[in-house]
Short mmCIF file of C-alpha atoms in Angstrom, two decimals:
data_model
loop_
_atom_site.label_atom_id
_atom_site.label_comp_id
_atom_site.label_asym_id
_atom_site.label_seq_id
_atom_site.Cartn_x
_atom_site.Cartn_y
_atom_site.Cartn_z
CA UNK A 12 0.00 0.00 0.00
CA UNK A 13 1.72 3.13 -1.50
CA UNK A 14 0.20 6.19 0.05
CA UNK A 15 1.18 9.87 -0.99
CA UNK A 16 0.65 12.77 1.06
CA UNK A 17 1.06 16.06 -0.97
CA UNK A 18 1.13 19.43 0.95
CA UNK A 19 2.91 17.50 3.42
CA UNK A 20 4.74 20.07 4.85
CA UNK A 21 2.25 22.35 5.51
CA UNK A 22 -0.39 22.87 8.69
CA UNK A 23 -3.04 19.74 7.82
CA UNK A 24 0.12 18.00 6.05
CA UNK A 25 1.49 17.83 9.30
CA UNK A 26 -1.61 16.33 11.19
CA UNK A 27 -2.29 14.14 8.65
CA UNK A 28 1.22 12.38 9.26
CA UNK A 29 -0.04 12.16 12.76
CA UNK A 30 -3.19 11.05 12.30
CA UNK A 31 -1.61 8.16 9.93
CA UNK A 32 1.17 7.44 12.39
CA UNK A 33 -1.45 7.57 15.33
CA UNK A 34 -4.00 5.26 13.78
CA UNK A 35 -1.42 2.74 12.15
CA UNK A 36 -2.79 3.22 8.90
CA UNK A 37 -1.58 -0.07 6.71
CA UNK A 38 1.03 1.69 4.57
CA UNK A 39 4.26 0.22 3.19
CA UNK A 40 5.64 3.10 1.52
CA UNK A 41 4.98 6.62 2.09
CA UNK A 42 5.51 9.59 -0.57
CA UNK A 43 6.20 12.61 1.13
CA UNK A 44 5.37 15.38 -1.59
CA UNK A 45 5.31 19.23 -1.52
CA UNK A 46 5.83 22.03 -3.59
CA UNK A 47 9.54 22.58 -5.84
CA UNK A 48 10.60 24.70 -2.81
CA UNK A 49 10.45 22.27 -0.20
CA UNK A 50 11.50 19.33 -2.27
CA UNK A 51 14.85 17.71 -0.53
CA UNK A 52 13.75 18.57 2.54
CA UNK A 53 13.98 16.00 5.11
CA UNK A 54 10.89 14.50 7.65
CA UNK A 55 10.40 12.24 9.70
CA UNK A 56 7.81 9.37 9.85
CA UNK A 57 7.24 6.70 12.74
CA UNK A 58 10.92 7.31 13.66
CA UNK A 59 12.32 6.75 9.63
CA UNK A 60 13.35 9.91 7.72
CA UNK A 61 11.82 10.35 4.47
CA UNK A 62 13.11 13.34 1.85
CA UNK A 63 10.44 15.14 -0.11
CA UNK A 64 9.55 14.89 -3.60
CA UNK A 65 7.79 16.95 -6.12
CA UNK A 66 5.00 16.20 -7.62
CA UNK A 67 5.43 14.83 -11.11
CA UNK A 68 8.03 12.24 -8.86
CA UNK A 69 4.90 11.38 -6.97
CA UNK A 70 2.45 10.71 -10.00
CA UNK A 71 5.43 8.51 -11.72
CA UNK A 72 5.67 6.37 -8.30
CA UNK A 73 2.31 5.90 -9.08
CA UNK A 74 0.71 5.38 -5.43
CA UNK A 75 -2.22 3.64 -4.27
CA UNK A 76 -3.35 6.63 -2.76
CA UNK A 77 -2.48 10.48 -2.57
CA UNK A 78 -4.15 12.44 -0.21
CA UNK A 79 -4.06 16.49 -1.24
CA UNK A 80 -3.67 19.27 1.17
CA UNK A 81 -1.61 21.62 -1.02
CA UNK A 82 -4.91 24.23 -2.37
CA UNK A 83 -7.18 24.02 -5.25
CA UNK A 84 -4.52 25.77 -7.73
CA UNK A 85 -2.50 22.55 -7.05
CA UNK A 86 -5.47 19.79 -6.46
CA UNK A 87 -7.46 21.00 -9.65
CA UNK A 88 -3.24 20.50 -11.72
CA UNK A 89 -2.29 17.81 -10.48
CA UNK A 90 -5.50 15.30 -9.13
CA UNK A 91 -6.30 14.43 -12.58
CA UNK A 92 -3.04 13.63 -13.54
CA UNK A 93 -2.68 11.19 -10.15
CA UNK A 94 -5.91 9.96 -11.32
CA UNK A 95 -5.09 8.99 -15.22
CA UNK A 96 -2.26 6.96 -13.67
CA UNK A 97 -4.39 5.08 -11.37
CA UNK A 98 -4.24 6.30 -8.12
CA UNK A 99 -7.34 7.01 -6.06
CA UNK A 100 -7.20 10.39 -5.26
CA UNK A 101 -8.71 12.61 -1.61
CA UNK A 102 -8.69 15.91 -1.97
CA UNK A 103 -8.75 18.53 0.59
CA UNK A 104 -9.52 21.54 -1.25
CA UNK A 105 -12.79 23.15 -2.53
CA UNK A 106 -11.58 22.18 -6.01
CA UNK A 107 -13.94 19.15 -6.30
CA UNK A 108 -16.37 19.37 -3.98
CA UNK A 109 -19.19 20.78 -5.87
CA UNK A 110 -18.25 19.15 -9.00
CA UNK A 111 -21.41 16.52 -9.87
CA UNK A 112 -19.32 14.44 -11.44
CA UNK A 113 -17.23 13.57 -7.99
CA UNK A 114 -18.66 12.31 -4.72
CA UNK A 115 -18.24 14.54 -1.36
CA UNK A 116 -17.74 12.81 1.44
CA UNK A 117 -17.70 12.31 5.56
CA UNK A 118 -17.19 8.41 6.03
CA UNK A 119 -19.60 8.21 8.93
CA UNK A 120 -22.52 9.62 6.55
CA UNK A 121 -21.68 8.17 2.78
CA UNK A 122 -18.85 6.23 2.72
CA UNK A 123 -21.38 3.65 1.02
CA UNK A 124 -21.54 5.58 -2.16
CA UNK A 125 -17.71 4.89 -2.98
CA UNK A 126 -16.74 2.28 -5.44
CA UNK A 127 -13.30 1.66 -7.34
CA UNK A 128 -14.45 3.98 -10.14
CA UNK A 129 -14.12 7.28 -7.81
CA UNK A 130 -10.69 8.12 -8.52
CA UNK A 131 -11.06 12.16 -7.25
CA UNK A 132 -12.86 12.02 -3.51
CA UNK A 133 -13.72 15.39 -1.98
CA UNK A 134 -13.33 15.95 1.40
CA UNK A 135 -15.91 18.97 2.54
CA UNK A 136 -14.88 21.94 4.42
CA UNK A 137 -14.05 22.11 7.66
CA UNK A 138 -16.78 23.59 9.14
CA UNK A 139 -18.82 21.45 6.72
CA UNK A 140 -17.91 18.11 8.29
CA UNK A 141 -19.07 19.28 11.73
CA UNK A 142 -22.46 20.29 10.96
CA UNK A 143 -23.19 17.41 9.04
CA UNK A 144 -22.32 15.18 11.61
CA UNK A 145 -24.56 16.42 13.78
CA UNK A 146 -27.05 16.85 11.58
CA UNK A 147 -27.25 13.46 9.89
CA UNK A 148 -29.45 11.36 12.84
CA UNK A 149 -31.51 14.91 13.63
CA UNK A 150 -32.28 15.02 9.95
CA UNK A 151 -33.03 11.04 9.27
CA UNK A 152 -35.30 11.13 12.12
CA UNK A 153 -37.50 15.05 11.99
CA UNK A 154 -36.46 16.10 8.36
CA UNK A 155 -35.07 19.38 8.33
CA UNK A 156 -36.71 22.18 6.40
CA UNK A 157 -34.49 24.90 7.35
CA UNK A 158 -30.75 25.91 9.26
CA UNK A 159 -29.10 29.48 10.39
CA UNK A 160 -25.82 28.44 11.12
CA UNK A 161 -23.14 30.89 12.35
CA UNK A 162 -19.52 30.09 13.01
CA UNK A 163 -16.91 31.10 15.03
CA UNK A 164 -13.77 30.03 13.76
CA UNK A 165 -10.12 29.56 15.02
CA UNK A 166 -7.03 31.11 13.06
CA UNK A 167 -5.54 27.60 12.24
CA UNK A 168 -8.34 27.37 9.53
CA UNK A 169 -6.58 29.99 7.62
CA UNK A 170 -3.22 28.63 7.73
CA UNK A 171 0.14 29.18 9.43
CA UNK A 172 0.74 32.72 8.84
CA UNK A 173 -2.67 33.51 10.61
CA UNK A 174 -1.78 31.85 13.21
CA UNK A 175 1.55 33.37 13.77
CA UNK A 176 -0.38 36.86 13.25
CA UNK A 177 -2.31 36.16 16.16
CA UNK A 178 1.64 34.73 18.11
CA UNK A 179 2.72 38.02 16.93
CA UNK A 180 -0.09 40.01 18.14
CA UNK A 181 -0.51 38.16 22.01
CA UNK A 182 3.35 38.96 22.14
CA UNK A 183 3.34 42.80 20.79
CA UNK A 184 5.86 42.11 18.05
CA UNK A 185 4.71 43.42 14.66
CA UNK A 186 4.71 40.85 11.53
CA UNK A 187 2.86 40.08 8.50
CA UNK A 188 -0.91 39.96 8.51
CA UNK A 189 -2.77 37.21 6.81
CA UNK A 190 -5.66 39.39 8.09
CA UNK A 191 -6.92 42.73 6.69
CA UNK A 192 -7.06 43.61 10.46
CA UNK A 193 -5.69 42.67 13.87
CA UNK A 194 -7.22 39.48 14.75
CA UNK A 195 -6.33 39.29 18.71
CA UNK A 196 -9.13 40.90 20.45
CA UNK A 197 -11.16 41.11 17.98
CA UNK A 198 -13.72 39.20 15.89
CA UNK A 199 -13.77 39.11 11.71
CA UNK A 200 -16.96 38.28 10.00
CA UNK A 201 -14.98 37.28 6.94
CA UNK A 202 -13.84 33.71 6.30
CA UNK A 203 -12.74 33.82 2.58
CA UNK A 204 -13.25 36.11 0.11
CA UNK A 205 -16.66 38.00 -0.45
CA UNK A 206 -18.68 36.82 -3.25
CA UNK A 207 -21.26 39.07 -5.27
CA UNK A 208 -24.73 37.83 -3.38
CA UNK A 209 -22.66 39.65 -0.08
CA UNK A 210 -22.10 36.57 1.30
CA UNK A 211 -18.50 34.65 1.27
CA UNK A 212 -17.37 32.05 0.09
CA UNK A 213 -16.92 29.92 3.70
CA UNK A 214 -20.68 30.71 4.48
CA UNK A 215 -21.84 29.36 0.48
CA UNK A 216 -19.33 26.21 1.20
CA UNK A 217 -21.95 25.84 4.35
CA UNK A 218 -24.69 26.58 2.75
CA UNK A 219 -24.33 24.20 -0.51
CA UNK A 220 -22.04 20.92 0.61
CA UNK A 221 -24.36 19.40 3.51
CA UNK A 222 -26.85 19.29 0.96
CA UNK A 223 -24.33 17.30 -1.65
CA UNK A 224 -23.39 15.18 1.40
CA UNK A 225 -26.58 14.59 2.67
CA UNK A 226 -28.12 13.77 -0.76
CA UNK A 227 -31.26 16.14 -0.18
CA UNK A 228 -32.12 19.65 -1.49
CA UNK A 229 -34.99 19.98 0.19
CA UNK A 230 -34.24 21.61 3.49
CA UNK A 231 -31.90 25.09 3.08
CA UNK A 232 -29.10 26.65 4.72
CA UNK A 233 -28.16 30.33 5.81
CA UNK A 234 -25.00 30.95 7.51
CA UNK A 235 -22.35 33.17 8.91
CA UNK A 236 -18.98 32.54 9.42
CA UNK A 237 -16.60 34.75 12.01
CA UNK A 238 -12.83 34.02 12.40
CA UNK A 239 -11.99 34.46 15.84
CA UNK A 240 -8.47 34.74 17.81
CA UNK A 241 -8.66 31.00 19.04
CA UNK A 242 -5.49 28.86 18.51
CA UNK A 243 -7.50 25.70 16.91
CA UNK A 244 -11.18 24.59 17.13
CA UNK A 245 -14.36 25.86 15.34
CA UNK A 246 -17.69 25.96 17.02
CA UNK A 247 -20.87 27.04 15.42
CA UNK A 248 -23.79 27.61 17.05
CA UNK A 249 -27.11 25.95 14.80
CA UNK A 250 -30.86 26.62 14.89
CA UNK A 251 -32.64 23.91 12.87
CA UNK A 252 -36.11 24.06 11.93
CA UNK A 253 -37.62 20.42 11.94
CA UNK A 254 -40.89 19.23 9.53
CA UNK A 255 -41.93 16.91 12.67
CA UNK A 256 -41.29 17.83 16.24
CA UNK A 257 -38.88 16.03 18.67
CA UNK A 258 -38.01 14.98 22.22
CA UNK A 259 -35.15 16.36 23.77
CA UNK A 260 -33.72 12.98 25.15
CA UNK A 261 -34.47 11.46 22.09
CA UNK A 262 -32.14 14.45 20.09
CA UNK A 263 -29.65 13.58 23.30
CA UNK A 264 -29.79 9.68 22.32
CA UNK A 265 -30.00 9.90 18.56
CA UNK A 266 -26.45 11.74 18.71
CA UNK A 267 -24.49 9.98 21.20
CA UNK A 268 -25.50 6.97 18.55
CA UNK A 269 -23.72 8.77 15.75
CA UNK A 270 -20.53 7.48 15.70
CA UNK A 271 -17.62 10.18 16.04
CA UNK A 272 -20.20 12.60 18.07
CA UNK A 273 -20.25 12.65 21.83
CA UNK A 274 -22.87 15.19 23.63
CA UNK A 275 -21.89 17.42 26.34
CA UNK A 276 -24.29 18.98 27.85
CA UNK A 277 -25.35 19.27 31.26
CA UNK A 278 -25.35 23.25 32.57
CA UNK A 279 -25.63 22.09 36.03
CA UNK A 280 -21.73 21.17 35.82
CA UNK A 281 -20.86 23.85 33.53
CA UNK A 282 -20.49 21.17 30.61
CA UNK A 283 -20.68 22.22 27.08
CA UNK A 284 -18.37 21.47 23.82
CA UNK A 285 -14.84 24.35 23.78
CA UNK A 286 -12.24 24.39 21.32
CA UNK A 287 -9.55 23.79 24.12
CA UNK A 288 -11.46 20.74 24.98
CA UNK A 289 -11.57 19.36 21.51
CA UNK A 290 -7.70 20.17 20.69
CA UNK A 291 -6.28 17.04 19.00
CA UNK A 292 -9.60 15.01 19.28
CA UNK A 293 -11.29 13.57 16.39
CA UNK A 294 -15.00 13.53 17.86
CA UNK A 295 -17.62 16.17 16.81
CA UNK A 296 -19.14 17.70 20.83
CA UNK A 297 -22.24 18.88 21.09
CA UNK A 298 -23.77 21.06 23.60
CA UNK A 299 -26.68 23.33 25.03
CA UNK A 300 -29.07 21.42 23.41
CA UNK A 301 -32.04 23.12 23.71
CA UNK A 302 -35.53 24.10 22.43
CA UNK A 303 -35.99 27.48 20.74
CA UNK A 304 -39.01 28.50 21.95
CA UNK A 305 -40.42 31.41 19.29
CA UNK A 306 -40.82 29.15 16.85
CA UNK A 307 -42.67 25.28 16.70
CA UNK A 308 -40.08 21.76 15.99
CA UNK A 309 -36.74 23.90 16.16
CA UNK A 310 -33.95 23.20 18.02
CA UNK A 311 -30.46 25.01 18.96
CA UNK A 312 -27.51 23.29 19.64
CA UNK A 313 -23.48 24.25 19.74
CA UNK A 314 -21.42 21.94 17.79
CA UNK A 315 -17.60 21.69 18.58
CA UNK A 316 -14.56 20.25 16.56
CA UNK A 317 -10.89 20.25 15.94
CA UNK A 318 -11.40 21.71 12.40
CA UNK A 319 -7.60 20.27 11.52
CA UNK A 320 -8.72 16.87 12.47
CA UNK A 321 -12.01 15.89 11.93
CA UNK A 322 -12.18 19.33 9.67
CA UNK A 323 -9.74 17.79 7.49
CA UNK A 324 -6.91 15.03 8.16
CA UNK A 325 -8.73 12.30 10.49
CA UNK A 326 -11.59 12.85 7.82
CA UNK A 327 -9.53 12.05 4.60
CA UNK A 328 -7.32 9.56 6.23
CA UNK A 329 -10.77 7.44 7.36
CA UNK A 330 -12.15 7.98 3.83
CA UNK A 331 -8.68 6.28 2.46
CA UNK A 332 -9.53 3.68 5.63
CA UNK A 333 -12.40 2.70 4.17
CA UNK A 334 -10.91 2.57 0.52
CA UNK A 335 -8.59 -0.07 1.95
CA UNK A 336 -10.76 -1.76 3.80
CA UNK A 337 -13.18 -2.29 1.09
CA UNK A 338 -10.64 -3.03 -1.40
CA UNK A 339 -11.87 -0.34 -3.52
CA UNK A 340 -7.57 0.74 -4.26
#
């Protein structure tokens, strides 16, 4: 089992090594892969040094497997290229998602659809993968009709020079901004770049894949997303109007069944879902689960998750799990 990891030596590059190394994924040979400038560069692997490659190395290797982390740019250059040549490609980026031709997925929800022929695999956004998960059992059981989602969400999403903007900014020293303003101490309502209906991109992303992923267009989202000066995490607080009404045990019990979510909830204790709690977890948490009472069968919750884990490496490295497993590569 040949697996290639390209972006690998940037932020989700790097926790997708871990998450490999951590869950003994059954590789033989690993491809370390990143762009011309970082090719030669040594890392290390389980305790063995690899040296990294560039990227038309990687597609001649061939691998069984090359999970992309390196942008769309790169993913929409190179993934087809990986793919004529046989290798089963899971892409990070937005570059595929949307595309009807390839399948978007979060293992826990449609792993089914997958067969041999997918060769291109999107893996949805982070902030994507969280909702959905909590979603999925709420939404099998009442049917949604309607969701205002709004996100608050950490610097790590952005990449590494946000988050040493916000290093910079805790420790005075002045630096490069990745942000059109200070970050620290402050909130942005601007997670990628605007788009001409006023809202941006991020929010669209969270408005269009859980429908994709969830195979229904018949419930809608409206959301917006805030970067805030937190280290790693996003949260996102959700009001979802049901079709049918619900029990609130029964919402409690439907997702602690969902594999990958665990509920936290209980204000007596002070328990709810934080991003310091979900650091270097790969569960969704949910929290203050609660009715909304202006309106009939809708519900608010607070959905929690490490959004460079589950967000994005522990989701792409269970999707190439289950390729494995199902002998699909």
């Amino acid at each position: 089992m040949k697996v290639a990891v390209i972006g690998a030596t940037g932020m989700v590059g790097d926790v997708m090594l871990k998450v490999l190394a951590e869950r003994n994924f059954p590789l033989t040979e690993l491809l370390l892969v990143a762009s011309e400038r970082s090719v030669g560069k040594k890392m290390t692997f389980k305790g063995k040094e690899h040296t990294v490659i560039g990227l038309a190395d990687a597609v001649a290797a061939r691998p069984h497997i090359a999970i992309f982390s390196a942008g769309g740019d790169t993913s929409l250059e190179w993934a087809p290229k990986f793919a004529e040549a046989g290798t089963t490609v899971v892409d990070n980026s937005s570059a595929w998602r949307m595309d009807p031709t390839k399948k978007l997925v979060v293992p826990e929800i449609n792993a089914h659809e997958l067969t041999s022929e997918d060769k291109i695999i999107a893996n949805p956004n982070c902030s994507t993968i969280q909702l959905v998960m909590a979603l999925h059992p709420l939404h099998k059981k009442y049917k949604m009709k309607r969701v205002v989602v709004s996100t608050y969400q950490s610097v790590s999403g952005t990449g590494v020079k946000a988050v040493k903007q916000l290093e910079n900014e805790i420790a005075g020293v002045p630096g490069e901004m990745a942000y059109p303003y200070p970050i620290g101490r402050n909130a942005l309502p601007h997670c990628d770049v605007f788009m001409e209906n006023g809202y941006t991109k991020e929010e669209m992303k969270l408005a269009r894949e859980p429908q994709k992923i969830l195979d229904d267009r018949t419930f809608s989202i409206s959301a917006t997303a805030v970067r805030i000066p937190t280290a790693g995490g996003h949260s996102e607080s959700v009001n979802v109007e049901f079709e049918n009404d619900f029990e609130l045990n029964e919402v409690r019990r439907l997702l602690n069944e969902m594999p990958g979510v665990t509920v936290q909830d209980n204000p007596d204790t002070n328990t709810y879902p934080m991003p310091i709690y979900a650091h270097e977890k790969d569960e969704v948490f949910v929290g203050r689960i609660r009715r909304d009472e202006t309106q009939r069968n809708t519900l608010n919750m607070w959905i929690v998750a490490d959004n460079l884990r589950k967000g994005a490496a522990t989701n792409a490295v269970q999707i190439s799990e289950y390729l494995v497993e199902k002998g699909l590569v």
